[in-house]
C-alpha cells in the first residue's frame, strides 16, 4: 500500500487494504488515491507506510496509527485491526516547521 501526503497536509492512501492499513474503515483494496476521511481537516506533516500498518504525525505533534493490530502490535493496546486512524494518547512529537 501507499500513502500520499499533499502540500496542504491531507493524506490519501491506495493499494492493498488488508488489515485496514489504508485507514478507510474497511479492508477493501483501493486502486486510486483516496482521502483518509478521519484525518480530513487535520494538517499532517509526516506519514509512514509499514508492511501491515500506517502511521502519521500531525502538525501539532499528535501521532496516529492504523492497520494490523493483533497482539498489540500497533502499541495501542488493541487485540484486533484498527481500520481508521487512532491517536496514540500518550505520544507527542515535537514538530519543527522549516521555512
CSV table of N, CA and C in Angstrom, one decimal:
chain,number,residue,atom,x,y,z
A,1,UNK,N,0.8,-1.2,0.0
A,1,UNK,CA,0.0,0.0,0.0
A,1,UNK,C,0.9,1.2,0.0
A,2,UNK,N,0.3,2.3,-0.3
A,2,UNK,CA,1.0,3.6,-0.4
A,2,UNK,C,0.2,4.7,0.3
A,3,UNK,N,0.9,5.7,0.8
A,3,UNK,CA,0.4,6.9,1.4
A,3,UNK,C,0.9,8.1,0.6
A,4,UNK,N,0.0,9.1,0.4
A,4,UNK,CA,0.4,10.3,-0.3
A,4,UNK,C,0.1,11.4,0.7
A,5,UNK,N,1.1,12.3,0.9
A,5,UNK,CA,0.9,13.5,1.7
A,5,UNK,C,0.9,14.7,0.8
A,6,UNK,N,-0.2,15.4,0.8
A,6,UNK,CA,-0.2,16.6,-0.1
A,6,UNK,C,0.4,17.8,0.6
A,7,UNK,N,0.7,18.8,-0.2
A,7,UNK,CA,1.3,20.0,0.3
A,7,UNK,C,0.4,20.7,1.3
A,8,UNK,N,-0.9,20.5,1.2
A,8,UNK,CA,-1.8,21.1,2.1
A,8,UNK,C,-2.0,20.3,3.4
A,9,UNK,N,-1.3,19.1,3.5
A,9,UNK,CA,-1.4,18.3,4.7
A,9,UNK,C,-2.4,17.2,4.7
A,10,UNK,N,-3.1,17.0,3.6
A,10,UNK,CA,-4.0,15.9,3.5
A,10,UNK,C,-3.3,14.6,3.3
A,11,UNK,N,-3.9,13.5,3.7
A,11,UNK,CA,-3.3,12.1,3.5
A,11,UNK,C,-4.3,11.3,2.6
A,12,UNK,N,-3.8,10.7,1.6
A,12,UNK,CA,-4.5,9.8,0.7
A,12,UNK,C,-3.8,8.5,0.8
A,13,UNK,N,-4.6,7.4,0.6
A,13,UNK,CA,-4.0,6.1,0.6
A,13,UNK,C,-4.6,5.2,-0.6
A,14,UNK,N,-3.8,4.2,-1.0
A,14,UNK,CA,-4.3,3.3,-2.0
A,14,UNK,C,-3.5,2.0,-2.0
A,15,UNK,N,-4.0,1.0,-2.7
A,15,UNK,CA,-3.3,-0.3,-2.7
A,15,UNK,C,-4.1,-1.3,-2.0
A,16,UNK,N,-3.3,-2.3,-1.4
A,16,UNK,CA,-3.9,-3.4,-0.6
A,16,UNK,C,-4.5,-2.9,0.7
A,17,UNK,N,-5.7,-3.2,0.9
A,17,UNK,CA,-6.4,-2.7,2.1
A,17,UNK,C,-6.5,-3.7,3.3
A,18,UNK,N,-5.8,-4.9,3.1
A,18,UNK,CA,-5.8,-5.9,4.1
A,18,UNK,C,-5.4,-5.4,5.5
A,19,UNK,N,-6.1,-5.8,6.5
A,19,UNK,CA,-5.9,-5.4,7.9
A,19,UNK,C,-6.3,-4.0,8.2
A,20,UNK,N,-6.9,-3.3,7.2
A,20,UNK,CA,-7.3,-1.9,7.4
A,20,UNK,C,-6.1,-0.9,7.3
A,21,UNK,N,-5.0,-1.3,6.6
A,21,UNK,CA,-3.9,-0.5,6.5
A,21,UNK,C,-4.1,0.8,5.7
A,22,UNK,N,-5.2,0.9,5.0
A,22,UNK,CA,-5.4,2.1,4.2
A,22,UNK,C,-6.1,3.2,5.0
A,23,UNK,N,-6.8,2.8,6.1
A,23,UNK,CA,-7.4,3.8,7.0
A,23,UNK,C,-8.8,4.2,6.6
A,24,UNK,N,-9.4,3.5,5.7
A,24,UNK,CA,-10.7,3.9,5.2
A,24,UNK,C,-11.9,3.3,5.9
A,25,UNK,N,-11.6,2.5,7.0
A,25,UNK,CA,-12.7,1.9,7.7
A,25,UNK,C,-13.1,0.5,7.3
A,26,UNK,N,-12.3,0.0,6.3
A,26,UNK,CA,-12.7,-1.4,5.8
A,26,UNK,C,-11.3,-2.0,5.4
A,27,UNK,N,-11.5,-3.2,4.8
A,27,UNK,CA,-10.3,-3.9,4.3
A,27,UNK,C,-10.2,-4.1,2.8
A,28,UNK,N,-11.0,-3.2,2.1
A,28,UNK,CA,-11.0,-3.2,0.7
A,28,UNK,C,-9.8,-2.7,0.1
A,29,UNK,N,-9.4,-3.2,-1.1
A,29,UNK,CA,-8.3,-2.6,-1.9
A,29,UNK,C,-8.8,-1.3,-2.6
A,30,UNK,N,-7.9,-0.4,-2.8
A,30,UNK,CA,-8.2,0.9,-3.4
A,30,UNK,C,-7.3,1.1,-4.5
A,31,UNK,N,-7.8,1.2,-5.7
A,31,UNK,CA,-7.0,1.3,-7.0
A,31,UNK,C,-6.5,2.8,-7.2
A,32,UNK,N,-7.2,3.7,-6.7
A,32,UNK,CA,-6.8,5.1,-6.9
A,32,UNK,C,-6.6,5.8,-5.5
A,33,UNK,N,-5.8,6.8,-5.4
A,33,UNK,CA,-5.6,7.5,-4.1
A,33,UNK,C,-7.0,8.1,-3.6
A,34,UNK,N,-7.2,7.8,-2.3
A,34,UNK,CA,-8.5,8.3,-1.7
A,34,UNK,C,-8.1,9.0,-0.4
A,35,UNK,N,-8.7,10.1,-0.1
A,35,UNK,CA,-8.5,10.8,1.2
A,35,UNK,C,-8.9,10.0,2.3
A,36,UNK,N,-8.1,9.9,3.4
A,36,UNK,CA,-8.5,9.3,4.6
A,36,UNK,C,-9.4,10.2,5.4
A,37,UNK,N,-10.7,9.9,5.4
A,37,UNK,CA,-11.7,10.9,6.0
A,37,UNK,C,-11.4,11.2,7.4
A,38,UNK,N,-11.0,10.3,8.2
A,38,UNK,CA,-10.7,10.5,9.7
A,38,UNK,C,-9.7,11.7,9.9
A,39,UNK,N,-8.8,11.8,8.9
A,39,UNK,CA,-7.8,12.9,9.0
A,39,UNK,C,-8.2,14.2,8.3
A,40,UNK,N,-9.3,14.2,7.6
A,40,UNK,CA,-9.7,15.4,6.9
A,40,UNK,C,-9.8,16.6,7.8
A,41,UNK,N,-9.3,17.7,7.4
A,41,UNK,CA,-9.3,18.9,8.2
A,41,UNK,C,-8.1,19.0,9.1
A,42,UNK,N,-7.3,17.9,9.2
A,42,UNK,CA,-6.0,18.0,10.1
A,42,UNK,C,-4.9,18.3,9.1
A,43,UNK,N,-3.8,18.9,9.7
A,43,UNK,CA,-2.6,19.1,8.9
A,43,UNK,C,-1.6,18.1,9.3
A,44,UNK,N,-1.4,17.1,8.4
A,44,UNK,CA,-0.4,16.1,8.6
A,44,UNK,C,0.9,16.5,8.0
A,45,UNK,N,2.0,16.2,8.8
A,45,UNK,CA,3.3,16.7,8.3
A,45,UNK,C,4.2,15.5,8.0
A,46,UNK,N,3.9,14.3,8.4
A,46,UNK,CA,4.7,13.1,8.1
A,46,UNK,C,3.8,11.8,8.0
A,47,UNK,N,4.2,10.9,7.1
A,47,UNK,CA,3.5,9.6,7.0
A,47,UNK,C,4.5,8.5,6.9
A,48,UNK,N,4.1,7.3,7.3
A,48,UNK,CA,4.9,6.1,7.1
A,48,UNK,C,4.0,4.9,6.8
A,49,UNK,N,4.3,4.2,5.8
A,49,UNK,CA,3.6,3.0,5.4
A,49,UNK,C,4.4,1.8,5.7
A,50,UNK,N,4.1,1.1,6.7
A,50,UNK,CA,4.8,-0.2,7.0
A,50,UNK,C,4.2,-1.3,6.2
A,51,UNK,N,4.7,-2.5,6.4
A,51,UNK,CA,4.1,-3.7,5.7
A,51,UNK,C,2.6,-3.9,5.9
A,52,UNK,N,2.2,-3.7,7.2
A,52,UNK,CA,0.8,-4.0,7.5
A,52,UNK,C,0.1,-2.9,8.3
A,53,UNK,N,0.8,-1.8,8.4
A,53,UNK,CA,0.2,-0.7,9.2
A,53,UNK,C,0.6,0.7,8.6
A,54,UNK,N,0.1,1.7,9.1
A,54,UNK,CA,0.4,3.1,8.7
A,54,UNK,C,0.5,4.0,9.9
A,55,UNK,N,1.3,5.0,9.9
A,55,UNK,CA,1.5,6.0,11.0
A,55,UNK,C,1.5,7.4,10.3
A,56,UNK,N,1.0,8.4,11.1
A,56,UNK,CA,1.2,9.7,10.6
A,56,UNK,C,1.4,10.6,11.8
A,57,UNK,N,2.0,11.8,11.6
A,57,UNK,CA,2.2,12.8,12.6
A,57,UNK,C,1.6,14.1,12.1
A,58,UNK,N,0.8,14.7,13.0
A,58,UNK,CA,0.1,15.9,12.7
A,58,UNK,C,1.0,17.1,13.1
A,59,UNK,N,0.7,18.3,12.6
A,59,UNK,CA,1.5,19.5,12.8
A,59,UNK,C,1.5,19.8,14.3
A,60,UNK,N,0.5,19.5,15.0
A,60,UNK,CA,0.5,19.8,16.5
A,60,UNK,C,1.2,18.7,17.3
A,61,UNK,N,1.8,17.7,16.6
A,61,UNK,CA,2.6,16.7,17.3
A,61,UNK,C,1.9,15.4,17.7
A,62,UNK,N,0.6,15.4,17.4
A,62,UNK,CA,-0.2,14.1,17.7
A,62,UNK,C,0.2,13.1,16.7
A,63,UNK,N,0.2,11.8,17.1
A,63,UNK,CA,0.6,10.7,16.3
A,63,UNK,C,-0.6,9.7,16.2
A,64,UNK,N,-0.9,9.3,15.0
A,64,UNK,CA,-2.0,8.3,14.7
A,64,UNK,C,-1.5,7.1,14.0
A,65,UNK,N,-2.1,5.9,14.4
A,65,UNK,CA,-1.7,4.7,13.7
A,65,UNK,C,-2.9,3.9,13.3
A,66,UNK,N,-2.8,3.0,12.3
A,66,UNK,CA,-3.9,2.1,11.9
A,66,UNK,C,-3.3,0.9,11.2
A,67,UNK,N,-4.1,-0.1,11.1
A,67,UNK,CA,-3.8,-1.3,10.4
A,67,UNK,C,-3.7,-2.5,11.3
A,68,UNK,N,-2.7,-3.4,11.0
A,68,UNK,CA,-2.6,-4.6,11.7
A,68,UNK,C,-2.4,-4.4,13.2
A,69,UNK,N,-3.3,-4.9,14.0
A,69,UNK,CA,-3.3,-4.6,15.5
A,69,UNK,C,-3.3,-5.8,16.4
A,70,UNK,N,-3.3,-7.0,15.8
A,70,UNK,CA,-3.3,-8.2,16.7
A,70,UNK,C,-2.1,-8.2,17.6
A,71,UNK,N,-2.4,-8.7,18.8
A,71,UNK,CA,-1.3,-8.9,19.8
A,71,UNK,C,-0.7,-7.5,20.2
A,72,UNK,N,-1.4,-6.5,20.1
A,72,UNK,CA,-1.0,-5.1,20.4
A,72,UNK,C,0.2,-4.6,19.6
A,73,UNK,N,0.3,-5.1,18.4
A,73,UNK,CA,1.5,-4.7,17.5
A,73,UNK,C,1.5,-3.3,17.2
A,74,UNK,N,0.4,-2.6,17.2
A,74,UNK,CA,0.4,-1.1,16.9
A,74,UNK,C,0.8,-0.3,18.1
A,75,UNK,N,0.8,-0.9,19.3
A,75,UNK,CA,1.2,-0.2,20.5
A,75,UNK,C,0.0,0.6,21.0
A,76,UNK,N,-1.2,0.2,20.6
A,76,UNK,CA,-2.4,1.0,21.1
A,76,UNK,C,-3.3,0.1,22.0
A,77,UNK,N,-2.7,-0.9,22.5
A,77,UNK,CA,-3.4,-1.9,23.4
A,77,UNK,C,-4.7,-2.5,22.7
A,78,UNK,N,-4.5,-2.8,21.4
A,78,UNK,CA,-5.6,-3.4,20.7
A,78,UNK,C,-5.3,-4.9,20.5
A,79,UNK,N,-6.4,-5.6,20.3
A,79,UNK,CA,-6.2,-7.1,20.1
A,79,UNK,C,-6.8,-7.4,18.7
A,80,UNK,N,-7.1,-6.4,17.9
A,80,UNK,CA,-7.7,-6.6,16.6
A,80,UNK,C,-7.1,-5.5,15.7
A,81,UNK,N,-7.5,-5.5,14.4
A,81,UNK,CA,-7.0,-4.5,13.5
A,81,UNK,C,-7.7,-3.2,13.7
A,82,UNK,N,-7.0,-2.1,13.4
A,82,UNK,CA,-7.6,-0.7,13.6
A,82,UNK,C,-7.8,-0.2,12.1
A,83,UNK,N,-9.1,-0.1,11.8
A,83,UNK,CA,-9.5,0.2,10.4
A,83,UNK,C,-9.4,1.7,10.0
A,84,UNK,N,-9.3,2.6,11.0
A,84,UNK,CA,-9.2,4.0,10.8
A,84,UNK,C,-8.1,4.6,11.7
A,85,UNK,N,-7.6,5.7,11.4
A,85,UNK,CA,-6.5,6.3,12.3
A,85,UNK,C,-7.0,6.5,13.7
A,86,UNK,N,-6.2,6.1,14.6
A,86,UNK,CA,-6.4,6.2,16.1
A,86,UNK,C,-5.2,6.9,16.7
A,87,UNK,N,-5.5,7.9,17.5
A,87,UNK,CA,-4.5,8.6,18.2
A,87,UNK,C,-3.8,7.8,19.3
A,88,UNK,N,-2.4,7.9,19.3
A,88,UNK,CA,-1.7,7.4,20.4
A,88,UNK,C,-1.8,8.4,21.6
A,89,UNK,N,-2.6,8.1,22.6
A,89,UNK,CA,-2.9,9.1,23.6
A,89,UNK,C,-1.7,9.6,24.4
A,90,UNK,N,-0.7,8.9,24.6
A,90,UNK,CA,0.5,9.3,25.4
A,90,UNK,C,1.7,9.7,24.6
A,91,UNK,N,1.6,9.8,23.3
A,91,UNK,CA,2.7,10.0,22.4
A,91,UNK,C,2.6,11.4,21.7
A,92,UNK,N,3.5,12.3,21.9
A,92,UNK,CA,3.6,13.5,21.2
A,92,UNK,C,5.0,13.7,20.6
A,93,UNK,N,5.0,14.3,19.4
A,93,UNK,CA,6.3,14.5,18.7
A,93,UNK,C,6.5,16.0,18.6
A,94,UNK,N,7.6,16.5,18.9
A,94,UNK,CA,7.9,17.9,18.7
A,94,UNK,C,8.2,18.1,17.2
A,95,UNK,N,7.3,18.9,16.6
A,95,UNK,CA,7.4,19.2,15.1
A,95,UNK,C,8.0,20.6,15.0
A,96,UNK,N,9.1,20.6,14.2
A,96,UNK,CA,9.7,21.9,13.9
A,96,UNK,C,9.5,22.2,12.4
A,97,UNK,N,8.7,23.2,12.1
A,97,UNK,CA,8.4,23.6,10.7
A,97,UNK,C,9.6,24.4,10.2
A,98,UNK,N,10.0,24.0,9.0
A,98,UNK,CA,11.1,24.7,8.3
A,98,UNK,C,10.5,25.7,7.4
A,99,UNK,N,11.2,26.9,7.3
A,99,UNK,CA,10.7,28.0,6.4
A,99,UNK,C,11.0,27.7,5.0
